[in-house]
Amino acid sequence: MTEARHDAGMRVRREVLGDGHVDRAIATTTPFTEPFQDYITGAAWADVWGRPGLDRRTRSCITLAVLTTLRCEHEIAMHVRAAVRNGLSAAEIGEVLLHTGVYAGVPSANIAFAIAQRTLAELGVVDPPDEQGQGRET
């Protein structure tokens, strides 16, 4: 990968995921995982997220829908945080998950809603659920 492509990918990756997340990923990179980290920096972040055809809010919606469909639980929280960084509200994230549930199945959406609720509460975007599971948007 060229240095320019790597730099472009890292810039987009940091803007979408935040410096803390990217710094942790870099710090835990090993010789075994380095080729994959280079690949996603170039392919995902420079070549796809860096394209002009869709804004980042739309890309976040698509990403959350796909991760929900595939039940990629470990990735959903990261991309809920990214969606908030890209300007989506809790209500909009909920709509993406609800819409996805119709096409991907209720169990997949149920998992994603639980992860999103926890992540949005950690970000202070919504209140954590009380004992009855009720929370409110802030």
C-alpha positions as a Python dict, from the first residue, in 0.01 Angstrom:
ca = {
    (1, 'M'): (0, 0, 0),
    (2, 'T'): (126, 347, -78),
    (3, 'E'): (200, 585, 205),
    (4, 'A'): (-63, 827, 72),
    (5, 'R'): (-333, 556, 75),
    (6, 'H'): (-233, 448, 427),
    (7, 'D'): (-237, 808, 551),
    (8, 'A'): (-577, 873, 390),
    (9, 'G'): (-718, 556, 548),
    (10, 'M'): (-581, 643, 892),
    (11, 'R'): (-724, 994, 869),
    (12, 'V'): (-1074, 864, 788),
    (13, 'R'): (-1045, 583, 1044),
    (14, 'R'): (-952, 831, 1319),
    (15, 'E'): (-1230, 1072, 1219),
    (16, 'V'): (-1493, 797, 1226),
    (17, 'L'): (-1377, 579, 1516),
    (18, 'G'): (-1182, 829, 1725),
    (19, 'D'): (-816, 847, 1818),
    (20, 'G'): (-857, 632, 2128),
    (21, 'H'): (-999, 336, 1938),
    (22, 'V'): (-741, 358, 1660),
    (23, 'D'): (-453, 400, 1906),
    (24, 'R'): (-567, 87, 2093),
    (25, 'A'): (-588, -109, 1768),
    (26, 'I'): (-238, 2, 1670),
    (27, 'A'): (-98, -75, 2016),
    (28, 'T'): (-231, -432, 2003),
    (29, 'T'): (-118, -501, 1646),
    (30, 'T'): (116, -797, 1623),
    (31, 'P'): (320, -932, 1332),
    (32, 'F'): (33, -1179, 1279),
    (33, 'T'): (-242, -912, 1267),
    (34, 'E'): (-42, -637, 1094),
    (35, 'P'): (-133, -747, 739),
    (36, 'F'): (-503, -737, 830),
    (37, 'Q'): (-472, -394, 996),
    (38, 'D'): (-299, -265, 682),
    (39, 'Y'): (-569, -421, 465),
    (40, 'I'): (-863, -263, 652),
    (41, 'T'): (-686, 74, 668),
    (42, 'G'): (-654, 72, 290),
    (43, 'A'): (-960, -118, 171),
    (44, 'A'): (-1223, -19, 427),
    (45, 'W'): (-1111, 325, 538),
    (46, 'A'): (-928, 477, 238),
    (47, 'D'): (-1105, 304, -50),
    (48, 'V'): (-1463, 271, 80),
    (49, 'W'): (-1527, 513, 370),
    (50, 'G'): (-1313, 771, 189),
    (51, 'R'): (-1523, 765, -128),
    (52, 'P'): (-1734, 1071, -212),
    (53, 'G'): (-2052, 886, -321),
    (54, 'L'): (-2217, 862, 24),
    (55, 'D'): (-2187, 1080, 332),
    (56, 'R'): (-2063, 927, 655),
    (57, 'R'): (-2407, 930, 819),
    (58, 'T'): (-2537, 708, 539),
    (59, 'R'): (-2231, 483, 556),
    (60, 'S'): (-2288, 446, 931),
    (61, 'C'): (-2651, 346, 871),
    (62, 'I'): (-2546, 84, 617),
    (63, 'T'): (-2271, -47, 842),
    (64, 'L'): (-2504, -82, 1142),
    (65, 'A'): (-2761, -262, 925),
    (66, 'V'): (-2504, -509, 791),
    (67, 'L'): (-2344, -572, 1132),
    (68, 'T'): (-2689, -630, 1281),
    (69, 'T'): (-2780, -871, 1002),
    (70, 'L'): (-2457, -1065, 1050),
    (71, 'R'): (-2486, -1048, 1432),
    (72, 'C'): (-2135, -904, 1462),
    (73, 'E'): (-2187, -822, 1828),
    (74, 'H'): (-1826, -717, 1890),
    (75, 'E'): (-1845, -461, 1605),
    (76, 'I'): (-2191, -313, 1674),
    (77, 'A'): (-2090, -107, 1979),
    (78, 'M'): (-1789, 38, 1795),
    (79, 'H'): (-2009, 142, 1504),
    (80, 'V'): (-2282, 283, 1729),
    (81, 'R'): (-2012, 512, 1869),
    (82, 'A'): (-1901, 590, 1512),
    (83, 'A'): (-2260, 665, 1411),
    (84, 'V'): (-2289, 917, 1695),
    (85, 'R'): (-1956, 1073, 1585),
    (86, 'N'): (-2102, 1091, 1233),
    (87, 'G'): (-2405, 1285, 1360),
    (88, 'L'): (-2675, 1019, 1403),
    (89, 'S'): (-2909, 1062, 1699),
    (90, 'A'): (-3017, 778, 1925),
    (91, 'A'): (-3359, 790, 1757),
    (92, 'E'): (-3203, 755, 1411),
    (93, 'I'): (-2988, 463, 1525),
    (94, 'G'): (-3302, 302, 1666),
    (95, 'E'): (-3479, 348, 1332),
    (96, 'V'): (-3191, 181, 1149),
    (97, 'L'): (-3209, -116, 1386),
    (98, 'L'): (-3589, -135, 1365),
    (99, 'H'): (-3579, -124, 985),
    (100, 'T'): (-3306, -388, 980),
    (101, 'G'): (-3511, -613, 1209),
    (102, 'V'): (-3787, -637, 949),
    (103, 'Y'): (-3544, -769, 687),
    (104, 'A'): (-3276, -943, 895),
    (105, 'G'): (-3496, -1083, 1170),
    (106, 'V'): (-3610, -984, 1514),
    (107, 'P'): (-3339, -1183, 1699),
    (108, 'S'): (-3063, -995, 1517),
    (109, 'A'): (-3226, -659, 1583),
    (110, 'N'): (-3291, -752, 1948),
    (111, 'I'): (-2921, -818, 2002),
    (112, 'A'): (-2829, -492, 1827),
    (113, 'F'): (-3082, -288, 2029),
    (114, 'A'): (-2936, -422, 2356),
    (115, 'I'): (-2582, -337, 2248),
    (116, 'A'): (-2685, 5, 2117),
    (117, 'Q'): (-2876, 87, 2439),
    (118, 'R'): (-2572, 0, 2651),
    (119, 'T'): (-2332, 189, 2422),
    (120, 'L'): (-2551, 500, 2394),
    (121, 'A'): (-2588, 502, 2774),
    (122, 'E'): (-2208, 482, 2808),
    (123, 'L'): (-2181, 783, 2575),
    (124, 'G'): (-2442, 972, 2780),
    (125, 'V'): (-2675, 997, 2480),
    (126, 'V'): (-2954, 804, 2655),
    (127, 'D'): (-3014, 715, 3017),
    (128, 'P'): (-2934, 359, 3116),
    (129, 'P'): (-3244, 143, 3157),
    (130, 'D'): (-3392, 123, 3507),
    (131, 'E'): (-3491, -202, 3678),
    (132, 'Q'): (-3792, -236, 3446),
    (133, 'G'): (-3571, -188, 3140),
    (134, 'Q'): (-3705, 162, 3075),
    (135, 'G'): (-3469, 443, 2976),
    (136, 'R'): (-3519, 780, 2817),
    (137, 'E'): (-3334, 975, 2553),
    (138, 'T'): (-3134, 1271, 2677),
}
